[in-house]
Amino acid sequence: MRTARVTLTENTTNISGRSTPFNRISLPVRNEVHIRKYLPLDIRVRLRSRVLELAKLSMSYQQIQTEIFESTHIRLSKGSISGWIRGIHNPSGGKNKFRAVASPELAYVIGVIAGDGNLSVHGYNYEMLLSVTDHDFAEEFSRCLAKILGKSSLYKVRWSEKRKRWIVQGSSILLHRFLSKPWKHLKNHIEHSPRCRFSFLKALFDGEGSITGRNLTMTNTDLSLLLYVRKLLAKSGISTSIPGVTHRAGSILKDPHTGRNYKRRRDCYVMRVSPMDLLPFARKIGFSIERKKRVLPSLGDSFETPDCLID
């Protein structure tokens, strides 16, 4: 192995990278650090770049593994090396590039994650996930996610028989990193324009909103988020009640779709939109969910109380 490396060095321009230094990572020499998902993104990106440089010199996976280990004390698996060289994996998310440019679609995704959505990590997949009972809600999240990640096709909306829910999953480490920030740090993207503001609010009302007759409410365990929503609605000329506790921590919540019981870990708050402002709400914000959306115009135009209950 050592002879092969010397030969390659003599026939190329500094295989060890002296001409374009790969900064040595400060780790104890006695420890071997295997590549893991918790290595910082910038380190993984630089490792991949170095692996691709070495691959262009026709080095074997074993030679690349040895070279990387000797210069960084990180032992990459041959599977990681193979995945990077063949283009199967990319630390930055492959084709799913993300630029934090304010848009209604990005505001909607921020609102979904602040409400019903989740962020998760599975190996190389840094996922944005939504699991809901309404197909059109999942479809809108899929559309917005695909738009901000530059995908030519929508993310698949699949049905989970076990969960009795529609599920959408998208993967991008850069977007995952962006959405991992508290929503309070993303206000510039939420309030960039009226369209962004309305889109953020629509996402939250899609997930957290409930309408019964003329009673339009939003519930959430994050009181500060409800107060922020109240402020944004007021800016749009829509008045609301002050959020109040509707369920205490420790009380039982029953999922109407699966029948499973859950214990609430935090107090739950509710905020009500003024019945007189339902028409402005319908015109400016509304819902992506058809079963909720079709109720608002009738409420706004005639203020008749329908016999249906929509949660």
PDB file of C-alpha atoms in Angstrom:
ATOM      1  CA  MET A   1       0.000   0.000   0.000  1.00  0.00           C
ATOM      2  CA  ARG A   2       2.746   2.428   0.878  1.00  0.00           C
ATOM      3  CA  THR A   3       4.625   1.724  -2.373  1.00  0.00           C
ATOM      4  CA  ALA A   4       1.508   2.280  -4.469  1.00  0.00           C
ATOM      5  CA  ARG A   5       0.929   5.605  -2.760  1.00  0.00           C
ATOM      6  CA  VAL A   6       4.484   6.805  -3.365  1.00  0.00           C
ATOM      7  CA  THR A   7       4.265   5.849  -7.028  1.00  0.00           C
ATOM      8  CA  LEU A   8       1.042   7.803  -7.455  1.00  0.00           C
ATOM      9  CA  THR A   9       2.551  10.821  -5.733  1.00  0.00           C
ATOM     10  CA  GLU A  10       5.491  10.849  -8.139  1.00  0.00           C
ATOM     11  CA  ASN A  11       3.187  10.766 -11.170  1.00  0.00           C
ATOM     12  CA  THR A  12       0.673  13.349  -9.988  1.00  0.00           C
ATOM     13  CA  THR A  13       0.534  16.690  -8.246  1.00  0.00           C
ATOM     14  CA  ASN A  14       0.741  15.964  -4.532  1.00  0.00           C
ATOM     15  CA  ILE A  15      -1.800  13.211  -3.930  1.00  0.00           C
ATOM     16  CA  SER A  16      -1.721  13.961  -0.202  1.00  0.00           C
ATOM     17  CA  GLY A  17      -3.229  17.366  -0.903  1.00  0.00           C
ATOM     18  CA  ARG A  18      -0.299  19.579   0.088  1.00  0.00           C
ATOM     19  CA  SER A  19      -1.052  21.941  -2.826  1.00  0.00           C
ATOM     20  CA  THR A  20      -4.729  22.261  -1.763  1.00  0.00           C
ATOM     21  CA  PRO A  21      -4.622  21.528   1.962  1.00  0.00           C
ATOM     22  CA  PHE A  22      -7.354  19.572   3.694  1.00  0.00           C
ATOM     23  CA  ASN A  23      -7.182  21.014   7.208  1.00  0.00           C
ATOM     24  CA  ARG A  24      -6.392  18.344   9.730  1.00  0.00           C
ATOM     25  CA  ILE A  25      -9.253  17.693  12.105  1.00  0.00           C
ATOM     26  CA  SER A  26      -8.230  17.966  15.755  1.00  0.00           C
ATOM     27  CA  LEU A  27      -8.828  14.454  17.034  1.00  0.00           C
ATOM     28  CA  PRO A  28      -6.628  12.215  19.187  1.00  0.00           C
ATOM     29  CA  VAL A  29      -4.324  10.153  16.967  1.00  0.00           C
ATOM     30  CA  ARG A  30      -5.028   7.018  18.955  1.00  0.00           C
ATOM     31  CA  ASN A  31      -8.739   7.124  18.154  1.00  0.00           C
ATOM     32  CA  GLU A  32     -10.299   6.022  14.888  1.00  0.00           C
ATOM     33  CA  VAL A  33     -13.388   8.057  14.116  1.00  0.00           C
ATOM     34  CA  HIS A  34     -15.722   6.241  11.729  1.00  0.00           C
ATOM     35  CA  ILE A  35     -17.935   8.348   9.493  1.00  0.00           C
ATOM     36  CA  ARG A  36     -21.302   8.959  11.177  1.00  0.00           C
ATOM     37  CA  LYS A  37     -24.341  11.099  10.506  1.00  0.00           C
ATOM     38  CA  TYR A  38     -23.421  13.368  13.444  1.00  0.00           C
ATOM     39  CA  LEU A  39     -20.232  14.674  11.815  1.00  0.00           C
ATOM     40  CA  PRO A  40     -20.792  18.345  10.941  1.00  0.00           C
ATOM     41  CA  LEU A  41     -21.999  19.038   7.427  1.00  0.00           C
ATOM     42  CA  ASP A  42     -18.941  21.081   6.431  1.00  0.00           C
ATOM     43  CA  ILE A  43     -16.620  18.216   7.416  1.00  0.00           C
ATOM     44  CA  ARG A  44     -18.648  15.657   5.445  1.00  0.00           C
ATOM     45  CA  VAL A  45     -18.708  17.954   2.410  1.00  0.00           C
ATOM     46  CA  ARG A  46     -14.927  18.369   2.563  1.00  0.00           C
ATOM     47  CA  LEU A  47     -14.411  14.635   3.024  1.00  0.00           C
ATOM     48  CA  ARG A  48     -16.534  13.902  -0.025  1.00  0.00           C
ATOM     49  CA  SER A  49     -14.652  16.493  -2.069  1.00  0.00           C
ATOM     50  CA  ARG A  50     -11.331  14.908  -1.101  1.00  0.00           C
ATOM     51  CA  VAL A  51     -12.624  11.409  -1.885  1.00  0.00           C
ATOM     52  CA  LEU A  52     -13.649  12.533  -5.380  1.00  0.00           C
ATOM     53  CA  GLU A  53     -10.215  14.099  -5.936  1.00  0.00           C
ATOM     54  CA  LEU A  54      -8.506  10.839  -4.996  1.00  0.00           C
ATOM     55  CA  ALA A  55     -10.909   8.793  -7.114  1.00  0.00           C
ATOM     56  CA  LYS A  56      -9.873  10.788 -10.199  1.00  0.00           C
ATOM     57  CA  LEU A  57      -6.339   9.456  -9.644  1.00  0.00           C
ATOM     58  CA  SER A  58      -7.639   5.902 -10.075  1.00  0.00           C
ATOM     59  CA  MET A  59      -6.984   5.007  -6.455  1.00  0.00           C
ATOM     60  CA  SER A  60      -8.776   1.970  -5.034  1.00  0.00           C
ATOM     61  CA  TYR A  61     -11.302   2.277  -2.209  1.00  0.00           C
ATOM     62  CA  GLN A  62      -8.689   0.807   0.148  1.00  0.00           C
ATOM     63  CA  GLN A  63      -6.105   3.399  -0.917  1.00  0.00           C
ATOM     64  CA  ILE A  64      -8.603   6.236  -0.519  1.00  0.00           C
ATOM     65  CA  GLN A  65      -9.626   4.928   2.891  1.00  0.00           C
ATOM     66  CA  THR A  66      -5.992   4.813   4.026  1.00  0.00           C
ATOM     67  CA  GLU A  67      -5.176   8.274   2.655  1.00  0.00           C
ATOM     68  CA  ILE A  68      -8.189   9.876   4.356  1.00  0.00           C
ATOM     69  CA  PHE A  69      -7.424   8.152   7.644  1.00  0.00           C
ATOM     70  CA  GLU A  70      -3.777   9.192   7.652  1.00  0.00           C
ATOM     71  CA  SER A  71      -4.629  12.840   7.002  1.00  0.00           C
ATOM     72  CA  THR A  72      -7.722  13.211   9.222  1.00  0.00           C
ATOM     73  CA  HIS A  73      -7.872  10.186  11.593  1.00  0.00           C
ATOM     74  CA  ILE A  74     -11.379   9.552  10.257  1.00  0.00           C
ATOM     75  CA  ARG A  75     -11.901   6.058   8.928  1.00  0.00           C
ATOM     76  CA  LEU A  76     -14.466   6.179   6.175  1.00  0.00           C
ATOM     77  CA  SER A  77     -16.254   2.956   5.371  1.00  0.00           C
ATOM     78  CA  LYS A  78     -15.826   1.650   1.853  1.00  0.00           C
ATOM     79  CA  GLY A  79     -19.613   1.906   1.537  1.00  0.00           C
ATOM     80  CA  SER A  80     -19.464   5.662   2.191  1.00  0.00           C
ATOM     81  CA  ILE A  81     -16.604   6.061  -0.283  1.00  0.00           C
ATOM     82  CA  SER A  82     -18.483   4.039  -2.896  1.00  0.00           C
ATOM     83  CA  GLY A  83     -21.712   5.987  -2.366  1.00  0.00           C
ATOM     84  CA  TRP A  84     -19.964   9.331  -2.800  1.00  0.00           C
ATOM     85  CA  ILE A  85     -17.979   8.282  -5.874  1.00  0.00           C
ATOM     86  CA  ARG A  86     -20.991   6.716  -7.594  1.00  0.00           C
ATOM     87  CA  GLY A  87     -23.190   9.718  -6.777  1.00  0.00           C
ATOM     88  CA  ILE A  88     -25.669   7.715  -4.700  1.00  0.00           C
ATOM     89  CA  HIS A  89     -25.149   9.882  -1.604  1.00  0.00           C
ATOM     90  CA  ASN A  90     -24.278  13.531  -1.195  1.00  0.00           C
ATOM     91  CA  PRO A  91     -23.822  15.253   2.197  1.00  0.00           C
ATOM     92  CA  SER A  92     -25.426  18.431   0.873  1.00  0.00           C
ATOM     93  CA  GLY A  93     -28.549  16.619  -0.262  1.00  0.00           C
ATOM     94  CA  GLY A  94     -27.736  15.693  -3.845  1.00  0.00           C
ATOM     95  CA  LYS A  95     -30.096  17.298  -6.338  1.00  0.00           C
ATOM     96  CA  ASN A  96     -32.321  18.637  -3.563  1.00  0.00           C
ATOM     97  CA  LYS A  97     -30.520  21.973  -3.310  1.00  0.00           C
ATOM     98  CA  PHE A  98     -31.935  24.613  -1.020  1.00  0.00           C
ATOM     99  CA  ARG A  99     -31.464  28.357  -0.892  1.00  0.00           C
ATOM    100  CA  ALA A 100     -33.122  30.263   1.927  1.00  0.00           C
ATOM    101  CA  VAL A 101     -34.986  32.674  -0.349  1.00  0.00           C
ATOM    102  CA  ALA A 102     -38.272  33.952   1.058  1.00  0.00           C
ATOM    103  CA  SER A 103     -41.345  32.687  -0.798  1.00  0.00           C
ATOM    104  CA  PRO A 104     -44.956  31.678  -0.008  1.00  0.00           C
ATOM    105  CA  GLU A 105     -43.948  28.018  -0.438  1.00  0.00           C
ATOM    106  CA  LEU A 106     -41.116  28.295   2.079  1.00  0.00           C
ATOM    107  CA  ALA A 107     -43.403  30.144   4.497  1.00  0.00           C
ATOM    108  CA  TYR A 108     -45.942  27.316   4.161  1.00  0.00           C
ATOM    109  CA  VAL A 109     -43.312  24.671   4.937  1.00  0.00           C
ATOM    110  CA  ILE A 110     -42.137  26.703   7.957  1.00  0.00           C
ATOM    111  CA  GLY A 111     -45.747  26.816   9.159  1.00  0.00           C
ATOM    112  CA  VAL A 112     -46.234  23.067   8.688  1.00  0.00           C
ATOM    113  CA  ILE A 113     -43.099  22.245  10.691  1.00  0.00           C
ATOM    114  CA  ALA A 114     -44.144  24.710  13.410  1.00  0.00           C
ATOM    115  CA  GLY A 115     -47.481  22.873  13.580  1.00  0.00           C
ATOM    116  CA  ASP A 116     -48.219  19.304  12.489  1.00  0.00           C
ATOM    117  CA  GLY A 117     -44.931  18.506  10.733  1.00  0.00           C
ATOM    118  CA  ASN A 118     -41.802  16.816  12.010  1.00  0.00           C
ATOM    119  CA  LEU A 119     -38.070  16.772  11.349  1.00  0.00           C
ATOM    120  CA  SER A 120     -36.222  13.453  11.549  1.00  0.00           C
ATOM    121  CA  VAL A 121     -32.856  11.920  10.676  1.00  0.00           C
ATOM    122  CA  HIS A 122     -32.376   8.413   9.266  1.00  0.00           C
ATOM    123  CA  GLY A 123     -28.813   7.702   8.196  1.00  0.00           C
ATOM    124  CA  TYR A 124     -28.041  10.042   5.322  1.00  0.00           C
ATOM    125  CA  ASN A 125     -31.665  11.180   5.089  1.00  0.00           C
ATOM    126  CA  TYR A 126     -32.502  14.434   6.826  1.00  0.00           C
ATOM    127  CA  GLU A 127     -36.257  14.432   6.444  1.00  0.00           C
ATOM    128  CA  MET A 128     -39.179  16.813   6.596  1.00  0.00           C
ATOM    129  CA  LEU A 129     -42.259  14.709   7.341  1.00  0.00           C
ATOM    130  CA  LEU A 130     -45.982  15.304   7.490  1.00  0.00           C
ATOM    131  CA  SER A 131     -48.467  12.647   8.615  1.00  0.00           C
ATOM    132  CA  VAL A 132     -52.110  13.783   8.382  1.00  0.00           C
ATOM    133  CA  THR A 133     -55.656  12.577   7.729  1.00  0.00           C
ATOM    134  CA  ASP A 134     -56.304  14.935   4.793  1.00  0.00           C
ATOM    135  CA  HIS A 135     -54.858  14.037   1.392  1.00  0.00           C
ATOM    136  CA  ASP A 136     -55.092  17.628   0.110  1.00  0.00           C
ATOM    137  CA  PHE A 137     -53.103  18.911   3.102  1.00  0.00           C
ATOM    138  CA  ALA A 138     -50.360  16.384   2.376  1.00  0.00           C
ATOM    139  CA  GLU A 139     -50.539  17.282  -1.324  1.00  0.00           C
ATOM    140  CA  GLU A 140     -50.005  20.992  -0.651  1.00  0.00           C
ATOM    141  CA  PHE A 141     -47.026  20.260   1.591  1.00  0.00           C
ATOM    142  CA  SER A 142     -45.617  18.046  -1.163  1.00  0.00           C
ATOM    143  CA  ARG A 143     -46.041  20.843  -3.723  1.00  0.00           C
ATOM    144  CA  CYS A 144     -44.359  23.486  -1.559  1.00  0.00           C
ATOM    145  CA  LEU A 145     -41.533  21.160  -0.572  1.00  0.00           C
ATOM    146  CA  ALA A 146     -40.844  20.237  -4.197  1.00  0.00           C
ATOM    147  CA  LYS A 147     -40.913  23.906  -5.252  1.00  0.00           C
ATOM    148  CA  ILE A 148     -38.350  25.149  -2.736  1.00  0.00           C
ATOM    149  CA  LEU A 149     -36.064  22.148  -3.366  1.00  0.00           C
ATOM    150  CA  GLY A 150     -36.218  22.558  -7.139  1.00  0.00           C
ATOM    151  CA  LYS A 151     -37.729  19.138  -7.866  1.00  0.00           C
ATOM    152  CA  SER A 152     -39.395  18.612 -11.224  1.00  0.00           C
ATOM    153  CA  SER A 153     -41.959  16.224  -9.719  1.00  0.00           C
ATOM    154  CA  LEU A 154     -43.942  16.241  -6.486  1.00  0.00           C
ATOM    155  CA  TYR A 155     -43.040  14.142  -3.477  1.00  0.00           C
ATOM    156  CA  LYS A 156     -45.129  11.016  -3.197  1.00  0.00           C
ATOM    157  CA  VAL A 157     -48.170  11.149  -0.927  1.00  0.00           C
ATOM    158  CA  ARG A 158     -48.596   7.636   0.471  1.00  0.00           C
ATOM    159  CA  TRP A 159     -51.256   6.080   2.669  1.00  0.00           C
ATOM    160  CA  SER A 160     -50.227   4.320   5.889  1.00  0.00           C
ATOM    161  CA  GLU A 161     -52.796   1.698   6.815  1.00  0.00           C
ATOM    162  CA  LYS A 162     -51.181   1.300  10.230  1.00  0.00           C
ATOM    163  CA  ARG A 163     -51.371   5.005  11.085  1.00  0.00           C
ATOM    164  CA  LYS A 164     -54.530   5.679   9.059  1.00  0.00           C
ATOM    165  CA  ARG A 165     -52.828   8.757   7.676  1.00  0.00           C
ATOM    166  CA  TRP A 166     -51.391  10.248   4.513  1.00  0.00           C
ATOM    167  CA  ILE A 167     -47.630  10.679   4.700  1.00  0.00           C
ATOM    168  CA  VAL A 168     -45.206  12.897   2.794  1.00  0.00           C
ATOM    169  CA  GLN A 169     -41.429  12.731   3.268  1.00  0.00           C
ATOM    170  CA  GLY A 170     -38.805  14.936   1.671  1.00  0.00           C
ATOM    171  CA  SER A 171     -35.062  14.884   2.298  1.00  0.00           C
ATOM    172  CA  SER A 172     -32.541  17.746   2.256  1.00  0.00           C
ATOM    173  CA  ILE A 173     -29.922  18.355   4.901  1.00  0.00           C
ATOM    174  CA  LEU A 174     -29.739  22.054   4.034  1.00  0.00           C
ATOM    175  CA  LEU A 175     -33.498  22.604   4.407  1.00  0.00           C
ATOM    176  CA  HIS A 176     -33.546  20.375   7.499  1.00  0.00           C
ATOM    177  CA  ARG A 177     -30.821  22.535   9.003  1.00  0.00           C
ATOM    178  CA  PHE A 178     -32.772  25.694   8.177  1.00  0.00           C
ATOM    179  CA  LEU A 179     -36.036  24.391   9.654  1.00  0.00           C
ATOM    180  CA  SER A 180     -34.286  23.150  12.803  1.00  0.00           C
ATOM    181  CA  LYS A 181     -33.997  26.769  13.907  1.00  0.00           C
ATOM    182  CA  PRO A 182     -36.741  27.993  16.255  1.00  0.00           C
ATOM    183  CA  TRP A 183     -39.579  29.632  14.290  1.00  0.00           C
ATOM    184  CA  LYS A 184     -38.735  32.891  16.069  1.00  0.00           C
ATOM    185  CA  HIS A 185     -35.491  33.002  14.068  1.00  0.00           C
ATOM    186  CA  LEU A 186     -37.373  32.670  10.771  1.00  0.00           C
ATOM    187  CA  LYS A 187     -39.612  35.738  11.055  1.00  0.00           C
ATOM    188  CA  ASN A 188     -37.877  37.497   8.172  1.00  0.00           C
ATOM    189  CA  HIS A 189     -38.994  34.703   5.851  1.00  0.00           C
ATOM    190  CA  ILE A 190     -42.490  34.568   7.346  1.00  0.00           C
ATOM    191  CA  GLU A 191     -43.090  38.328   7.196  1.00  0.00           C
ATOM    192  CA  HIS A 192     -41.261  38.975   3.933  1.00  0.00           C
ATOM    193  CA  SER A 193     -44.521  39.867   2.156  1.00  0.00           C
ATOM    194  CA  PRO A 194     -48.282  39.603   2.725  1.00  0.00           C
ATOM    195  CA  ARG A 195     -48.328  36.426   0.579  1.00  0.00           C
ATOM    196  CA  CYS A 196     -45.645  34.833   2.756  1.00  0.00           C
ATOM    197  CA  ARG A 197     -47.496  35.847   5.897  1.00  0.00           C
ATOM    198  CA  PHE A 198     -50.816  34.440   4.621  1.00  0.00           C
ATOM    199  CA  SER A 199     -49.121  31.214   3.495  1.00  0.00           C
ATOM    200  CA  PHE A 200     -47.539  30.669   6.922  1.00  0.00           C
ATOM    201  CA  LEU A 201     -50.900  31.239   8.606  1.00  0.00           C
ATOM    202  CA  LYS A 202     -52.681  28.917   6.164  1.00  0.00           C
ATOM    203  CA  ALA A 203     -50.253  26.098   7.003  1.00  0.00           C
ATOM    204  CA  LEU A 204     -50.907  26.516  10.716  1.00  0.00           C
ATOM    205  CA  PHE A 205     -54.686  26.664  10.282  1.00  0.00           C
ATOM    206  CA  ASP A 206     -54.539  23.619   7.974  1.00  0.00           C
ATOM    207  CA  GLY A 207     -52.884  21.659  10.770  1.00  0.00           C
ATOM    208  CA  GLU A 208     -54.018  23.301  13.987  1.00  0.00           C
ATOM    209  CA  GLY A 209     -57.277  24.984  12.969  1.00  0.00           C
ATOM    210  CA  SER A 210     -60.790  23.739  13.680  1.00  0.00           C
ATOM    211  CA  ILE A 211     -64.132  25.168  12.585  1.00  0.00           C
ATOM    212  CA  THR A 212     -67.553  24.402  14.063  1.00  0.00           C
ATOM    213  CA  GLY A 213     -70.329  26.608  12.748  1.00  0.00           C
ATOM    214  CA  ARG A 214     -69.050  30.170  13.130  1.00  0.00           C
ATOM    215  CA  ASN A 215     -66.444  29.092  15.661  1.00  0.00           C
ATOM    216  CA  LEU A 216     -62.970  29.110  14.035  1.00  0.00           C
ATOM    217  CA  THR A 217     -60.192  28.261  16.477  1.00  0.00           C
ATOM    218  CA  MET A 218     -56.546  27.327  16.581  1.00  0.00           C
ATOM    219  CA  THR A 219     -55.024  25.139  19.304  1.00  0.00           C
ATOM    220  CA  ASN A 220     -51.379  24.634  20.166  1.00  0.00           C
ATOM    221  CA  THR A 221     -49.166  23.885  23.152  1.00  0.00           C
ATOM    222  CA  ASP A 222     -46.821  26.756  22.241  1.00  0.00           C
ATOM    223  CA  LEU A 223     -48.386  29.881  23.740  1.00  0.00           C
ATOM    224  CA  SER A 224     -45.755  32.152  22.195  1.00  0.00           C
ATOM    225  CA  LEU A 225     -46.607  30.780  18.731  1.00  0.00           C
ATOM    226  CA  LEU A 226     -50.316  31.494  19.225  1.00  0.00           C
ATOM    227  CA  LEU A 227     -49.538  35.025  20.358  1.00  0.00           C
ATOM    228  CA  TYR A 228     -47.403  35.506  17.246  1.00  0.00           C
ATOM    229  CA  VAL A 229     -50.215  34.181  15.053  1.00  0.00           C
ATOM    230  CA  ARG A 230     -52.565  36.599  16.804  1.00  0.00           C
ATOM    231  CA  LYS A 231     -50.210  39.455  15.961  1.00  0.00           C
ATOM    232  CA  LEU A 232     -49.992  38.421  12.282  1.00  0.00           C
ATOM    233  CA  LEU A 233     -53.778  38.095  12.037  1.00  0.00           C
ATOM    234  CA  ALA A 234     -54.237  41.543  13.577  1.00  0.00           C
ATOM    235  CA  LYS A 235     -51.844  42.926  10.972  1.00  0.00           C
ATOM    236  CA  SER A 236     -54.204  41.472   8.363  1.00  0.00           C
ATOM    237  CA  GLY A 237     -57.257  43.076   9.979  1.00  0.00           C
ATOM    238  CA  ILE A 238     -58.466  39.867  11.630  1.00  0.00           C
ATOM    239  CA  SER A 239     -59.181  39.985  15.354  1.00  0.00           C
ATOM    240  CA  THR A 240     -58.923  37.058  17.762  1.00  0.00           C
ATOM    241  CA  SER A 241     -59.462  36.235  21.403  1.00  0.00           C
ATOM    242  CA  ILE A 242     -56.577  36.062  23.864  1.00  0.00           C
ATOM    243  CA  PRO A 243     -55.340  32.420  23.961  1.00  0.00           C
ATOM    244  CA  GLY A 244     -56.555  30.485  26.988  1.00  0.00           C
ATOM    245  CA  VAL A 245     -55.876  27.019  28.419  1.00  0.00           C
ATOM    246  CA  THR A 246     -58.228  24.398  27.037  1.00  0.00           C
ATOM    247  CA  HIS A 247     -56.516  21.203  28.287  1.00  0.00           C
ATOM    248  CA  ARG A 248     -54.025  20.789  31.096  1.00  0.00           C
ATOM    249  CA  ALA A 249     -50.808  18.776  30.952  1.00  0.00           C
ATOM    250  CA  GLY A 250     -51.469  15.191  32.076  1.00  0.00           C
ATOM    251  CA  SER A 251     -54.976  15.025  30.619  1.00  0.00           C
ATOM    252  CA  ILE A 252     -55.844  12.286  28.122  1.00  0.00           C
ATOM    253  CA  LEU A 253     -56.169  12.857  24.378  1.00  0.00           C
ATOM    254  CA  LYS A 254     -57.910  10.207  22.261  1.00  0.00           C
ATOM    255  CA  ASP A 255     -57.054   9.997  18.581  1.00  0.00           C
ATOM    256  CA  PRO A 256     -60.471   9.767  16.845  1.00  0.00           C
ATOM    257  CA  HIS A 257     -58.979   7.950  13.853  1.00  0.00           C
ATOM    258  CA  THR A 258     -56.977   5.229  15.623  1.00  0.00           C
ATOM    259  CA  GLY A 259     -58.731   5.133  19.008  1.00  0.00           C
ATOM    260  CA  ARG A 260     -55.386   5.330  20.826  1.00  0.00           C
ATOM    261  CA  ASN A 261     -55.066   7.378  24.009  1.00  0.00           C
ATOM    262  CA  TYR A 262     -52.210   9.791  24.660  1.00  0.00           C
ATOM    263  CA  LYS A 263     -51.283  11.755  27.759  1.00  0.00           C
ATOM    264  CA  ARG A 264     -50.687  15.449  27.127  1.00  0.00           C
ATOM    265  CA  ARG A 265     -47.216  16.557  28.206  1.00  0.00           C
ATOM    266  CA  ARG A 266     -47.942  20.282  28.075  1.00  0.00           C
ATOM    267  CA  ASP A 267     -50.852  22.645  28.594  1.00  0.00           C
ATOM    268  CA  CYS A 268     -52.867  23.170  25.415  1.00  0.00           C
ATOM    269  CA  TYR A 269     -54.111  26.647  24.479  1.00  0.00           C
ATOM    270  CA  VAL A 270     -56.945  27.731  22.207  1.00  0.00           C
ATOM    271  CA  MET A 271     -57.492  31.004  20.335  1.00  0.00           C
ATOM    272  CA  ARG A 272     -60.715  31.996  18.555  1.00  0.00           C
ATOM    273  CA  VAL A 273     -61.040  34.087  15.397  1.00  0.00           C
ATOM    274  CA  SER A 274     -63.783  36.703  15.640  1.00  0.00           C
ATOM    275  CA  PRO A 275     -66.935  35.442  13.841  1.00  0.00           C
ATOM    276  CA  MET A 276     -67.215  38.864  12.193  1.00  0.00           C
ATOM    277  CA  ASP A 277     -63.795  38.346  10.578  1.00  0.00           C
ATOM    278  CA  LEU A 278     -64.480  34.980   8.959  1.00  0.00           C
ATOM    279  CA  LEU A 279     -64.950  36.537   5.534  1.00  0.00           C
ATOM    280  CA  PRO A 280     -61.602  38.431   5.635  1.00  0.00           C
ATOM    281  CA  PHE A 281     -60.002  35.207   6.858  1.00  0.00           C
ATOM    282  CA  ALA A 282     -61.518  33.240   3.972  1.00  0.00           C
ATOM    283  CA  ARG A 283     -60.409  35.827   1.413  1.00  0.00           C
ATOM    284  CA  LYS A 284     -56.853  36.377   2.666  1.00  0.00           C
ATOM    285  CA  ILE A 285     -55.815  33.080   4.283  1.00  0.00           C
ATOM    286  CA  GLY A 286     -58.309  30.240   4.002  1.00  0.00           C
ATOM    287  CA  PHE A 287     -57.432  26.543   3.998  1.00  0.00           C
ATOM    288  CA  SER A 288     -55.712  24.094   1.675  1.00  0.00           C
ATOM    289  CA  ILE A 289     -58.020  21.390   3.005  1.00  0.00           C
ATOM    290  CA  GLU A 290     -61.174  21.192   0.915  1.00  0.00           C
ATOM    291  CA  ARG A 291     -63.489  19.972   3.684  1.00  0.00           C
ATOM    292  CA  LYS A 292     -62.565  23.053   5.715  1.00  0.00           C
ATOM    293  CA  LYS A 293     -62.283  25.442   2.780  1.00  0.00           C
ATOM    294  CA  ARG A 294     -65.771  24.827   1.411  1.00  0.00           C
ATOM    295  CA  VAL A 295     -67.369  25.939   4.708  1.00  0.00           C
ATOM    296  CA  LEU A 296     -65.818  29.402   4.940  1.00  0.00           C
ATOM    297  CA  PRO A 297     -67.465  31.108   1.937  1.00  0.00           C
ATOM    298  CA  SER A 298     -70.970  30.175   3.177  1.00  0.00           C
ATOM    299  CA  LEU A 299     -70.059  31.406   6.643  1.00  0.00           C
ATOM    300  CA  GLY A 300     -68.582  34.606   5.268  1.00  0.00           C
ATOM    301  CA  ASP A 301     -71.474  35.397   2.933  1.00  0.00           C
ATOM    302  CA  SER A 302     -74.486  34.530   5.064  1.00  0.00           C
ATOM    303  CA  PHE A 303     -73.165  33.665   8.534  1.00  0.00           C
ATOM    304  CA  GLU A 304     -75.468  30.666   8.588  1.00  0.00           C
ATOM    305  CA  THR A 305     -74.383  27.938  10.952  1.00  0.00           C
ATOM    306  CA  PRO A 306     -73.913  24.655   9.066  1.00  0.00           C
ATOM    307  CA  ASP A 307     -74.858  21.414  10.738  1.00  0.00           C
ATOM    308  CA  CYS A 308     -71.400  19.965  10.082  1.00  0.00           C
ATOM    309  CA  LEU A 309     -68.478  19.737  12.445  1.00  0.00           C
ATOM    310  CA  ILE A 310     -65.056  20.127  10.869  1.00  0.00           C
ATOM    311  CA  ASP A 311     -61.895  19.414  12.900  1.00  0.00           C
TER     312      ASP A 311
END
